[in-house]
Coordinates of C-alpha atoms and ligand atoms in Angstrom, one line a residue:
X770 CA 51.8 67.7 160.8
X771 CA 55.3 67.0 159.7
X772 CA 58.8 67.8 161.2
X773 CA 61.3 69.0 159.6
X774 CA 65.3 68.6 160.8
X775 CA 68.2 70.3 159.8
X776 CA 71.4 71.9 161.1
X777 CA 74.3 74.0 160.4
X778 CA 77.5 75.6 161.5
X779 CA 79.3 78.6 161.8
X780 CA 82.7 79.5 161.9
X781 CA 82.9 82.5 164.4
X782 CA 80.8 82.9 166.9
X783 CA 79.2 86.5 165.6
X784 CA 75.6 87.9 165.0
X785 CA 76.4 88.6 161.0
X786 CA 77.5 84.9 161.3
X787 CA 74.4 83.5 162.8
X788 CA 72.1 85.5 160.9
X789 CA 73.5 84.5 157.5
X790 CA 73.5 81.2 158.7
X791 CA 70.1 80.9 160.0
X792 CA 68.8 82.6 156.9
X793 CA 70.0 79.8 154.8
X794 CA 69.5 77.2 156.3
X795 CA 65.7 78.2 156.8
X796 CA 65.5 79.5 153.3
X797 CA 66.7 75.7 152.3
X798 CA 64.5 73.8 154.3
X799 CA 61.3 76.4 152.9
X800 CA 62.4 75.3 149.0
X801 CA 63.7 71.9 149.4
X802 CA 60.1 71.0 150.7
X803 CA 58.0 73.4 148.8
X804 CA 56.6 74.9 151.6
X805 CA 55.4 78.5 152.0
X806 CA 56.6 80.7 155.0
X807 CA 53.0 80.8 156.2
X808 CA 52.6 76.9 156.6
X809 CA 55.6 77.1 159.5
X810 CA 54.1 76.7 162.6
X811 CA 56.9 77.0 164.7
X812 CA 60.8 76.2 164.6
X813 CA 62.7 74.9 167.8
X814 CA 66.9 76.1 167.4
X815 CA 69.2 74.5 169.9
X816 CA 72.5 75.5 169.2
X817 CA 76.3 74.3 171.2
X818 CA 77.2 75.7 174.2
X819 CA 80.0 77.6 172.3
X820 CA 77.4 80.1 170.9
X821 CA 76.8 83.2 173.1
X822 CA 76.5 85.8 170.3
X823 CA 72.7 85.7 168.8
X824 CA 69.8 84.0 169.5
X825 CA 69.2 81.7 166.2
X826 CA 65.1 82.2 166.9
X827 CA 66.0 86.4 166.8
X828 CA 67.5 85.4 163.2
X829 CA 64.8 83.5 162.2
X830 CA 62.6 86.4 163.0
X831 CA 64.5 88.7 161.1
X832 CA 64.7 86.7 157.9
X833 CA 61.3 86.5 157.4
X834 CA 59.4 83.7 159.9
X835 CA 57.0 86.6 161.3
X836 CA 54.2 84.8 162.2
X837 CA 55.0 81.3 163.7
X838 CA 56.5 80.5 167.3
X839 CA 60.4 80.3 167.8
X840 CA 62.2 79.3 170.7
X841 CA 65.9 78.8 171.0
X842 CA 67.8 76.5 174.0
X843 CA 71.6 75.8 174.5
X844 CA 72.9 72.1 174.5
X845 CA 74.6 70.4 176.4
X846 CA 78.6 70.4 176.2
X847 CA 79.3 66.8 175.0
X848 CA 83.3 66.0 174.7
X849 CA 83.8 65.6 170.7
X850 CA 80.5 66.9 169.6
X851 CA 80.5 68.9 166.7
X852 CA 81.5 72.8 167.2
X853 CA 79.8 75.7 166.7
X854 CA 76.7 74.1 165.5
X855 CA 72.9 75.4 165.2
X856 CA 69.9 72.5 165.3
X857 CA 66.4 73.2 163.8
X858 CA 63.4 71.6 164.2
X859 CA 60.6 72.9 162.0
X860 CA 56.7 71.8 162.6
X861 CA 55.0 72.6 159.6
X862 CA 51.1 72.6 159.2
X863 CA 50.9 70.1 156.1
X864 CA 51.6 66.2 156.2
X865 CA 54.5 65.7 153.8
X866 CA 57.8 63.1 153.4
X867 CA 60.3 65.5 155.0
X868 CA 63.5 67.0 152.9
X869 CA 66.0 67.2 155.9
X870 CA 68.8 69.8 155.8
X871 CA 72.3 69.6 156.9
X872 CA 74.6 72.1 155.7
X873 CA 78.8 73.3 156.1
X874 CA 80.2 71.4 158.6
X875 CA 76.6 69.7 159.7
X876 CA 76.5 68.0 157.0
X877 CA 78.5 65.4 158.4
X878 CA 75.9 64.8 161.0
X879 CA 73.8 62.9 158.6
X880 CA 76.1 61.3 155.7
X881 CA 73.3 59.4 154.7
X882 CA 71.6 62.6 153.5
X883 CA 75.1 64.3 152.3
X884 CA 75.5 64.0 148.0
X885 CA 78.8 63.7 146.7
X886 CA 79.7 66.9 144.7
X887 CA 82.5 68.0 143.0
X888 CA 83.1 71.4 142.6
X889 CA 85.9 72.1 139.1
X890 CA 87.9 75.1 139.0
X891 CA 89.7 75.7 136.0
X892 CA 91.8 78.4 134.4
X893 CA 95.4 79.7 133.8
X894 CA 98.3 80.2 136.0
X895 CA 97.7 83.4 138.4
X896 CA 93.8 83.4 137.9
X897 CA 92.9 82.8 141.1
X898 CA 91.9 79.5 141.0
X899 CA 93.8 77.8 144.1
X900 CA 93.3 80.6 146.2
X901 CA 89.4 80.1 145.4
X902 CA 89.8 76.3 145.6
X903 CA 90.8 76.1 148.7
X904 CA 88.8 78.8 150.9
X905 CA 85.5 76.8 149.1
X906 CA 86.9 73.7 150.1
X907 CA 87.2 74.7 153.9
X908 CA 83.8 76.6 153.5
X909 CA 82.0 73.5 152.3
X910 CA 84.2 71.4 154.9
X911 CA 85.2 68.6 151.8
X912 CA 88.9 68.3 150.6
X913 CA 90.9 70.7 147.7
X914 CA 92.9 69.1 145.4
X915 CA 95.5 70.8 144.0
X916 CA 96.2 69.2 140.4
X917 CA 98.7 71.1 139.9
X918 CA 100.8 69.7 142.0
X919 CA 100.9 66.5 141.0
X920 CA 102.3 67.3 137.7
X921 CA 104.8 69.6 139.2
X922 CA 106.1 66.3 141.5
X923 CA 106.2 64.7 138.0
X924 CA 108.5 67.4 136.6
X925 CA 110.4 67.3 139.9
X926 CA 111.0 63.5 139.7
X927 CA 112.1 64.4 136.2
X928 CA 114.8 66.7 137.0
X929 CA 116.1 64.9 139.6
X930 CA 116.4 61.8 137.2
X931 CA 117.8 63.7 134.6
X932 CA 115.0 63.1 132.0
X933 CA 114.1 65.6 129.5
X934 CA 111.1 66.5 130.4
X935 CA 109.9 67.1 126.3
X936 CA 111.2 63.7 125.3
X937 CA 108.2 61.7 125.0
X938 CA 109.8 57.9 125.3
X939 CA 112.3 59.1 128.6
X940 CA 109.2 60.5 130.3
X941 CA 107.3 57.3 130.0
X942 CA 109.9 54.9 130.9
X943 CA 110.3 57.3 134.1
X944 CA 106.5 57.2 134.5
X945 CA 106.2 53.4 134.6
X946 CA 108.1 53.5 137.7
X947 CA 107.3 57.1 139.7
X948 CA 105.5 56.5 142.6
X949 CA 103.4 59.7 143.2
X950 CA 100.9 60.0 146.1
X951 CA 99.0 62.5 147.6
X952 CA 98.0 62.5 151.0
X953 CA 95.9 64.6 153.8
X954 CA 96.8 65.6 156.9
X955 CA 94.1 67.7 158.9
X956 CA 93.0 68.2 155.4
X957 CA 96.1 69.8 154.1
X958 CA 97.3 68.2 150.7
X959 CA 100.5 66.6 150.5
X960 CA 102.0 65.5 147.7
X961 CA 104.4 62.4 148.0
X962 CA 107.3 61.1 145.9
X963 CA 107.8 57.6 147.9
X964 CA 107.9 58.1 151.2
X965 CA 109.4 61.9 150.3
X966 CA 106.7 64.8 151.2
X967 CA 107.9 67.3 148.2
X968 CA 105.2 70.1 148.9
X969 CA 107.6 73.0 149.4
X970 CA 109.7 72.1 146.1
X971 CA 106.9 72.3 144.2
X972 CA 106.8 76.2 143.5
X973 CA 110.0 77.7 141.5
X974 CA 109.8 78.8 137.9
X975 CA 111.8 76.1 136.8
X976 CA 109.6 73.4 138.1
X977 CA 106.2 75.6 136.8
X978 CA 107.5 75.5 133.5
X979 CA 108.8 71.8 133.8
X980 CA 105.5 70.7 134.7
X981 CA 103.8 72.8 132.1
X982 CA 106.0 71.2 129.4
X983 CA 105.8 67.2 130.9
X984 CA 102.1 67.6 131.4
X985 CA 101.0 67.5 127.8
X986 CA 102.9 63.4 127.2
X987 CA 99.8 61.4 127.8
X988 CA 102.2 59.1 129.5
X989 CA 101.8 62.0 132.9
X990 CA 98.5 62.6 131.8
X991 CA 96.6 59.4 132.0
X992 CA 98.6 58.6 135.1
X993 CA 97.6 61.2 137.1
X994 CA 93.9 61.7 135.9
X995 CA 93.8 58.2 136.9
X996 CA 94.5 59.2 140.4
X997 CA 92.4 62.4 140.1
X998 CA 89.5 60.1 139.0
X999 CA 90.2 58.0 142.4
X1000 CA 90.2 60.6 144.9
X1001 CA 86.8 62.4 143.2
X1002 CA 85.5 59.5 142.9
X1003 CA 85.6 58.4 146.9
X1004 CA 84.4 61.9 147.9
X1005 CA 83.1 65.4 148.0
X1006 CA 86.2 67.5 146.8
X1007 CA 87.1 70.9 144.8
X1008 CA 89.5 70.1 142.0
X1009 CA 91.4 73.3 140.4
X1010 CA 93.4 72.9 137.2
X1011 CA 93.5 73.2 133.2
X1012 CA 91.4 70.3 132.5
X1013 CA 89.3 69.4 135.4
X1014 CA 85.7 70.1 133.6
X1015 CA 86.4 69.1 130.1
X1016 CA 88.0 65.7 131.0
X1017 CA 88.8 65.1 134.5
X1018 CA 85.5 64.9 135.7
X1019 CA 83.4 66.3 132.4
X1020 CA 80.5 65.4 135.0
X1021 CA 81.3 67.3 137.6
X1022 CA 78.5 69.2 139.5
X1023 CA 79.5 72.6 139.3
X1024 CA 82.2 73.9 137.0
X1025 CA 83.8 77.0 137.2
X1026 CA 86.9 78.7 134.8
X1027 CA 88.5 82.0 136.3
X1028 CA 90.4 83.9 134.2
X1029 CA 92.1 87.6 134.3
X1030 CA 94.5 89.6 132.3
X1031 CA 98.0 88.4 131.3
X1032 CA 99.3 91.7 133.3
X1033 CA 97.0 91.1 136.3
X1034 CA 98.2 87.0 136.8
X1035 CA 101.9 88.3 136.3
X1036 CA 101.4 90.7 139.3
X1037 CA 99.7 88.7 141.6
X1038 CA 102.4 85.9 140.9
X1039 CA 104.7 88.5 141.5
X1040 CA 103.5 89.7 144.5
X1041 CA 103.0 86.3 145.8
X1042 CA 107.1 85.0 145.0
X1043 CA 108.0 89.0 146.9
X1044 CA 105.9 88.1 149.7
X1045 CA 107.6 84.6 150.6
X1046 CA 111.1 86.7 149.8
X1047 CA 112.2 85.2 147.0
X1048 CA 113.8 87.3 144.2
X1049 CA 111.9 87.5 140.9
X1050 CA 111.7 90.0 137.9
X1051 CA 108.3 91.2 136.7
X1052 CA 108.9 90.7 133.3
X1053 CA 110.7 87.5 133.6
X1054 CA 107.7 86.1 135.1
X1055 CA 105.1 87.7 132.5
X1056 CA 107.1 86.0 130.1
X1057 CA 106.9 82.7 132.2
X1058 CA 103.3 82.6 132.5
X1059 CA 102.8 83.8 129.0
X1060 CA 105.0 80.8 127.7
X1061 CA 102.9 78.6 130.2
X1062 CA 99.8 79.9 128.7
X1063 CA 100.9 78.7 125.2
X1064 CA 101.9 75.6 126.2
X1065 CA 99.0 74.3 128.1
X1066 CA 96.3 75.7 125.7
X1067 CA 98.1 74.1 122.4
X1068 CA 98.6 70.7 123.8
X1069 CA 96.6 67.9 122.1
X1070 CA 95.8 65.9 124.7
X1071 CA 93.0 68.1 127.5
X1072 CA 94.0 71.2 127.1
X1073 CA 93.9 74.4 129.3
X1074 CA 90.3 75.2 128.0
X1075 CA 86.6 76.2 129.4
X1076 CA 84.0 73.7 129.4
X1077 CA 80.9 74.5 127.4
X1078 CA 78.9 74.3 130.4
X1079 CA 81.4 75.9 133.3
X1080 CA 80.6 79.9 134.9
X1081 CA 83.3 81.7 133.4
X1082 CA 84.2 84.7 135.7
X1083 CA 87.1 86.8 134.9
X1084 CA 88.5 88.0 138.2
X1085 CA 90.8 90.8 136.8
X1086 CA 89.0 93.3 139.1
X1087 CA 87.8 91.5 141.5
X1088 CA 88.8 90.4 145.4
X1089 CA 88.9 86.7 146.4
X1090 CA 85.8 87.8 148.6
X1091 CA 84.0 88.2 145.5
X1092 CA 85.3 85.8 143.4
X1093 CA 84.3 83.5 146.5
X1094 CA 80.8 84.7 147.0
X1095 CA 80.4 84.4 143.2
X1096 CA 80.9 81.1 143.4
X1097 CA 78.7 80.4 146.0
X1098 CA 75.7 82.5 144.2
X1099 CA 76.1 80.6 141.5
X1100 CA 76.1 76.9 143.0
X1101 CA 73.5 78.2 145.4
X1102 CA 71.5 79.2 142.2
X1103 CA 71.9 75.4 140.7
X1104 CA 71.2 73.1 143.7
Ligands
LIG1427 O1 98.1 75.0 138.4 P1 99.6 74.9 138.3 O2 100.2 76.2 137.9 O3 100.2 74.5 139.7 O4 100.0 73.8 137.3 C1 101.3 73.5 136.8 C2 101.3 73.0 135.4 O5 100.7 71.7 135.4 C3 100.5 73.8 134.4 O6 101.3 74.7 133.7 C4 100.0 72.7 133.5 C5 99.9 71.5 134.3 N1 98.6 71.1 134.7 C6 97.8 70.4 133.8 O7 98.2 70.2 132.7 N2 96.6 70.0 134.1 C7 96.1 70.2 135.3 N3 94.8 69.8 135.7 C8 96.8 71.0 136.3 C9 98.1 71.4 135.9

């Protein structure tokens, strides 16, 4: 007989939650050790005290494990365990070397069995792509990092210095001596100039198309994949931007490029810039974005571009949901 471990977590305490779960989990555990449903002879859940909503074993039962024995128990409460969290044992009939299973937030139960991924999100302004970035990030509980940013604290540092942000030999000299950071707290990015947290200057037109236009110097470039290259390179994160699966990480895991319409990006820009109450004009901005588009595509050095081997989804008509759960499908299709 073997024994098969594994756990999981939800985020809300709700029956579709525990279900879909459940349903994962054991459907991971059944192809990550070849087994067939029939060979289970029976699975133990013990799930936090936290969980009142569904019994994990009725879940079990309902996604297929008819015929073996379930049986579900609460845990203790223990101060700092983790939340929200269902535990599975699974006897199976056959001796085999087990294929344990954490996943979500679980998965930092047993770093020894957690891979490294990285997850690249590429694609022009207004595709979606942060949005996406960083709901998959806090769904797979490992850390979003905004690219982006990073060259738009380069452009800022540039137009506080006064250096013209297309002029190749004043960006460099300002380069040798920016000091750019970026930093997590509760696993919000922040990006640093020195000891300067410039987050919320990061978002006007002027700095967007700044950024666009000091991003292409190789000067910027090589400095900041540099840094990207670090913070990948340490652990699990999602990385959006224009270059991320051609030659960021050209070996990332799983690469993704979202695109949408010129007139679809505009709006949602637009209705983003309306929403925190800041005065914009539609056309202006379409103009902005188009200019951006140019800019970062023609650029000789890592241009805005798809990887051969990234999903390309165009999210023109489509809700973050589904963008989201595309993504999903499709890593869920490649592990
Ligand atoms: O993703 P964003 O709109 O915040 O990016 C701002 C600019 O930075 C973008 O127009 C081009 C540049 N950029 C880049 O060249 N490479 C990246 N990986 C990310 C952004």
């Amino acid at each position: 007989m073997t024994v098969i471990r594994g756990a999981t977590t939800i985020t809300q305490d709700t029956p579709e939650e525990i279900r879909a779960v459940v349903a994962e989990l054991l459907e991971q555990i059944v192809s990550r050790n070849a087994l067939k449903r029939d060979e289970v002879l029976s699975i133990v859940f013990s799930s936090t005290s936290d969980i009142h909503s569904f019994y994990p074993a009725k879940a079990a039962r309902e996604a297929g494990f008819a015929s073996c024995s379930l049986f579900s128990a609460q845990e203790p409460e223990i101060d700092g365990g983790l939340a929200l969290c269902i535990r599975v044992m699974v006897f199976v009939e056959k001796n085999i070397v087990p294929h344990h299973v954490y996943l979500r937030g679980a998965r930092i139960l047993r770093k020894d069995l957690a891979q490294k991924y990285n997850i690249a999100i590429d694609g022009p302004a207004g595709s979606g792509k942060s949005t996406v970035a960083k709901l998959l990030a806090n769904d797979c509980h490992i850390l979003y990092l905004d690219t982006g940013a990073m060259y738009r604290a380069c452009a800022l540092a540039a137009m506080r210095a006064g250096t013209d942000v297309s002029d190749e030999v004043q960006v460099c000299e300002l380069m040798r001596d920016l000091s750019l950071s970026v930093v997590y707290r509760d696993g919000v990015q922040h990006t640093m100039l020195g000891d300067e947290d410039v987050s919320h200057l990061l978002r006007s037109p002027e700095v967007s198309m700044a950024a666009s236009t000091i991003s292409r110097h190789p000067s910027v470039r090589m400095k900041m994949v540099e840094k990207q290259r670090e913070i990948a390179g340490k652990m699990s994160c999602v990385l959006d931007g224009r270059d991320i699966g051609t030659f960021v990480l050209p070996d990332a895991d799983f690469k993704f490029f979202l695109t949408a319409t010129p007139e679809v990006r505009a709006r949602r820009r637009y209705e983003e810039m309306l929403a925190k109450g800041e005065q914009v004009d539609f056309e202006t901005l379409k103009q902005e974005i188009a200019a951006r588009d140019e800019q970062d595509s023609t650029r000789s050095l890592a241009p805005l571009k798809k990887a051969d081997d990234a999903v390309l989804i165009d999210t023109s008509d489509m809700t973050v949901d589904q963008v989201l759960d595309t993504i999903k499908r499709k890593m869920q299709e490649k592990i």
